[in-house]
Amino acid sequence: MQVLHGIVTYHLHMDDFHFHWKCDRLDIAMLMFADDLMLFSNGDLASVCILKQCLDCFTAISGLEANPAKSDYFVCCANPDLCASLVQELGFRQGSLPIRYLGIPLI
């Protein structure tokens, strides 16, 4: 996972990535716990594509890949065109909040 962290860190500072507004000051784009990974961005298509490219690069290096059947993405916008673009780009299903993670509600 250190390799993935390095890939993400490199691309966040080299490409036109926009952090989620709550994560910008601390430069947080990913959190990991055990075999779970959470990626955060502003939600614009370019930033999401950068994170997807990082995952694809990590897959090419390690052979590990996200399982689309177990992976969700969450957006907090009402733009149906953006949501459709994200589905096409990511191949993950759209989740809805609130959810529980390790027994804690996330909203």
XYZ file of N, CA and C in Angstrom:
321
model
N 0.812 -1.192 0.000
C 0.000 0.000 0.000
C 0.863 1.267 0.000
N 2.112 1.119 0.417
C 3.017 2.274 0.335
C 3.261 2.657 -1.121
N 3.266 1.677 -2.000
C 3.438 1.957 -3.426
C 2.245 2.773 -3.934
N 1.032 2.367 -3.570
C -0.156 3.120 -3.979
C -0.099 4.538 -3.421
N 0.298 4.675 -2.175
C 0.415 6.003 -1.564
C 1.412 6.864 -2.346
N 2.522 6.292 -2.746
C 3.508 7.032 -3.528
C 2.966 7.457 -4.880
N 2.244 6.558 -5.534
C 1.652 6.877 -6.846
C 0.651 8.025 -6.698
N -0.222 7.910 -5.723
C -1.238 8.946 -5.510
C -0.588 10.274 -5.152
N 0.360 10.260 -4.233
C 1.027 11.500 -3.823
C 1.705 12.183 -5.002
N 2.378 11.413 -5.828
C 3.047 11.974 -7.005
C 2.046 12.669 -7.923
N 0.954 11.975 -8.238
C -0.016 12.519 -9.188
C -0.813 13.691 -8.621
N -1.013 13.719 -7.317
C -1.764 14.829 -6.725
C -1.026 16.143 -6.887
N 0.274 16.081 -6.871
C 1.062 17.306 -6.937
C 1.568 17.608 -8.348
N 1.462 16.650 -9.263
C 1.936 16.867 -10.625
C 0.790 17.158 -11.597
N -0.398 16.694 -11.305
C -1.534 16.838 -12.210
C -2.499 17.894 -11.675
N -3.573 18.105 -12.407
C -4.575 19.107 -12.041
C -5.621 18.501 -11.112
N -5.174 18.043 -9.942
C -6.053 17.397 -8.976
C -6.618 18.444 -8.019
N -7.900 18.296 -7.690
C -8.543 19.185 -6.725
C -8.983 18.366 -5.518
N -8.474 18.738 -4.354
C -8.815 18.041 -3.118
C -10.265 18.328 -2.721
N -10.833 17.385 -1.973
C -12.120 17.627 -1.323
C -11.930 18.823 -0.397
N -12.928 19.678 -0.299
C -12.758 20.926 0.446
C -12.423 20.707 1.925
N -12.807 19.587 2.502
C -12.472 19.307 3.909
C -11.083 18.686 4.053
N -10.466 18.275 2.953
C -9.177 17.577 2.988
C -8.037 18.412 2.418
N -8.360 19.555 1.845
C -7.386 20.372 1.122
C -6.229 20.830 2.003
N -6.515 21.370 3.151
C -5.480 21.940 4.022
C -4.459 20.893 4.465
N -4.904 19.649 4.617
C -4.020 18.581 5.083
C -3.496 17.704 3.947
N -3.871 17.998 2.700
C -3.472 17.196 1.536
C -3.873 15.725 1.679
N -5.072 15.483 2.160
C -5.555 14.103 2.324
C -6.366 13.715 1.096
N -5.937 12.676 0.430
C -6.692 12.146 -0.708
C -7.012 10.671 -0.513
N -6.371 10.024 0.473
C -6.659 8.609 0.697
C -6.467 8.246 2.165
N -7.311 7.340 2.610
C -7.206 6.741 3.934
C -7.282 5.234 3.760
N -6.478 4.520 4.519
C -6.469 3.062 4.430
C -6.616 2.468 5.823
N -7.347 1.374 5.905
C -7.451 0.609 7.131
C -7.634 -0.844 6.738
N -6.718 -1.691 7.182
C -6.733 -3.113 6.827
C -6.791 -3.238 5.305
N -7.834 -3.858 4.773
C -7.915 -4.004 3.318
C -8.922 -3.032 2.705
N -9.245 -1.973 3.433
C -10.172 -0.960 2.938
C -9.417 0.285 2.504
N -9.895 0.919 1.456
C -9.274 2.128 0.918
C -10.366 3.135 0.617
N -10.172 4.354 1.085
C -11.081 5.455 0.770
C -10.279 6.526 0.061
N -10.776 6.941 -1.092
C -10.147 8.004 -1.875
C -11.083 9.206 -1.874
N -10.516 10.397 -1.745
C -11.300 11.623 -1.670
C -10.833 12.606 -2.732
N -11.783 13.277 -3.350
C -11.451 14.358 -4.283
C -12.596 15.360 -4.266
N -12.387 16.440 -4.997
C -13.404 17.477 -5.116
C -14.641 16.954 -5.828
N -14.497 15.936 -6.617
C -15.627 15.341 -7.311
C -15.722 15.737 -8.767
N -14.820 16.600 -9.220
C -14.825 16.919 -10.641
C -14.256 15.726 -11.407
N -14.674 15.590 -12.645
C -14.305 14.414 -13.432
C -12.794 14.283 -13.592
N -12.090 15.390 -13.771
C -10.632 15.336 -13.945
C -9.947 14.756 -12.711
N -10.362 15.174 -11.522
C -9.747 14.668 -10.287
C -10.054 13.193 -10.081
N -11.283 12.799 -10.380
C -11.666 11.388 -10.254
C -10.872 10.541 -11.246
N -10.679 11.054 -12.451
C -9.889 10.324 -13.455
C -8.442 10.154 -12.998
N -7.893 11.150 -12.337
C -6.524 11.040 -11.817
C -6.449 9.917 -10.793
N -7.421 9.851 -9.878
C -7.419 8.782 -8.882
C -7.594 7.419 -9.548
N -8.438 7.337 -10.568
C -8.621 6.076 -11.299
C -7.333 5.655 -12.000
N -6.619 6.613 -12.580
C -5.340 6.307 -13.222
C -4.324 5.796 -12.199
N -4.369 6.356 -10.994
C -3.476 5.878 -9.933
C -3.799 4.426 -9.578
N -5.085 4.106 -9.469
C -5.481 2.718 -9.192
C -5.060 1.787 -10.322
N -5.229 2.229 -11.545
C -4.839 1.406 -12.699
C -3.329 1.173 -12.724
N -2.559 2.189 -12.412
C -1.096 2.064 -12.350
C -0.697 1.077 -11.254
N -1.343 1.187 -10.100
C -1.069 0.270 -8.990
C -1.417 -1.166 -9.379
N -2.518 -1.356 -10.091
C -2.911 -2.686 -10.555
C -1.859 -3.265 -11.498
N -1.354 -2.434 -12.398
C -0.337 -2.901 -13.347
C 0.941 -3.319 -12.636
N 1.292 -2.636 -11.566
C 2.517 -2.935 -10.824
C 2.347 -4.149 -9.918
N 1.224 -4.191 -9.186
C 1.062 -5.189 -8.124
C 0.207 -6.390 -8.499
N -0.665 -6.227 -9.482
C -1.618 -7.284 -9.796
C -2.864 -7.233 -8.915
N -2.891 -6.332 -7.931
C -4.057 -6.166 -7.062
C -5.006 -5.168 -7.700
N -6.302 -5.465 -7.620
C -7.250 -4.541 -8.232
C -8.513 -4.447 -7.401
N -9.165 -3.302 -7.460
C -10.411 -3.079 -6.736
C -11.505 -3.958 -7.337
N -12.287 -4.564 -6.483
C -13.391 -5.407 -6.920
C -14.620 -4.520 -7.137
N -15.069 -4.347 -8.391
C -16.217 -3.477 -8.645
C -17.486 -3.911 -7.910
N -17.619 -5.201 -7.630
C -18.803 -5.685 -6.914
C -18.787 -5.282 -5.446
N -17.609 -4.951 -4.918
C -17.481 -4.569 -3.507
C -17.085 -3.108 -3.336
N -17.058 -2.363 -4.436
C -16.593 -0.976 -4.384
C -17.727 -0.026 -4.723
N -17.813 1.057 -3.970
C -18.813 2.095 -4.197
C -18.121 3.434 -4.335
N -18.792 4.352 -4.981
C -18.356 5.739 -4.945
C -19.528 6.569 -4.440
N -19.202 7.647 -3.778
C -20.208 8.515 -3.184
C -20.007 9.930 -3.698
N -21.070 10.557 -4.121
C -21.021 11.946 -4.562
C -22.106 12.717 -3.829
N -21.842 13.967 -3.641
C -22.861 14.824 -3.014
C -23.167 15.985 -3.955
N -23.656 15.634 -5.128
C -24.090 16.647 -6.083
C -25.371 16.152 -6.731
N -26.082 17.063 -7.305
C -27.345 16.701 -7.940
C -27.226 16.693 -9.457
N -26.003 16.735 -9.971
C -25.797 16.784 -11.416
C -25.826 15.362 -11.984
N -26.915 14.961 -12.624
C -27.006 13.587 -13.139
C -25.986 13.291 -14.238
N -25.588 14.304 -15.002
C -24.585 14.089 -16.051
C -23.236 13.724 -15.441
N -22.864 14.410 -14.361
C -21.608 14.098 -13.682
C -21.664 12.692 -13.090
N -22.763 12.343 -12.457
C -22.902 10.996 -11.880
C -22.788 9.923 -12.956
N -23.395 10.154 -14.117
C -23.315 9.185 -15.217
C -21.878 9.075 -15.733
N -21.179 10.193 -15.796
C -19.779 10.176 -16.239
C -18.905 9.412 -15.255
N -19.174 9.576 -13.969
C -18.389 8.875 -12.946
C -18.629 7.372 -13.009
N -19.865 6.966 -13.212
C -20.170 5.534 -13.344
C -19.392 4.957 -14.516
N -19.404 5.662 -15.642
C -18.711 5.181 -16.836
C -17.208 5.127 -16.607
N -16.648 6.126 -15.952
C -15.200 6.189 -15.735
C -14.737 5.151 -14.725
N -15.450 5.018 -13.620
C -14.992 4.171 -12.526
C -15.401 2.715 -12.656
N -16.609 2.468 -13.113
C -17.103 1.106 -13.157
C -17.580 0.618 -11.803
N -17.688 1.517 -10.827
C -18.194 1.172 -9.495
C -19.647 1.620 -9.400
N -20.371 1.021 -8.487
C -21.752 1.446 -8.291
C -21.781 2.681 -7.385
N -22.841 3.462 -7.529
C -22.978 4.656 -6.704
C -23.622 4.268 -5.392
N -22.970 4.594 -4.304
C -23.505 4.346 -2.978
C -24.287 5.546 -2.486
N -24.975 5.358 -1.385
C -25.716 6.475 -0.801
C -25.434 6.529 0.699
N -25.356 7.728 1.185
C -25.096 7.954 2.605
C -26.423 8.058 3.337
N -26.478 7.738 4.606
C -25.370 7.303 5.467
C -25.076 5.816 5.308
N -23.840 5.452 5.627
C -23.428 4.056 5.682
C -22.760 3.834 7.031
N -22.553 2.577 7.376
C -21.826 2.256 8.603
C -20.497 1.631 8.187
N -19.422 2.121 8.798
C -18.095 1.567 8.565
C -17.491 1.244 9.907
N -17.186 -0.032 10.133
C -16.703 -0.515 11.423
C -17.651 -0.111 12.550
N -18.945 -0.128 12.253
C -19.966 0.179 13.247
C -20.214 1.659 13.456
N -19.484 2.516 12.762
C -19.634 3.963 12.944
C -20.391 4.516 11.746
N -21.450 5.311 11.998
C -22.162 5.889 10.862
C -21.357 6.982 10.186
N -21.287 6.920 8.858
C -20.625 7.958 8.068
C -21.724 8.718 7.331
N -21.697 10.041 7.468
C -22.702 10.863 6.792
C -22.038 11.948 5.979
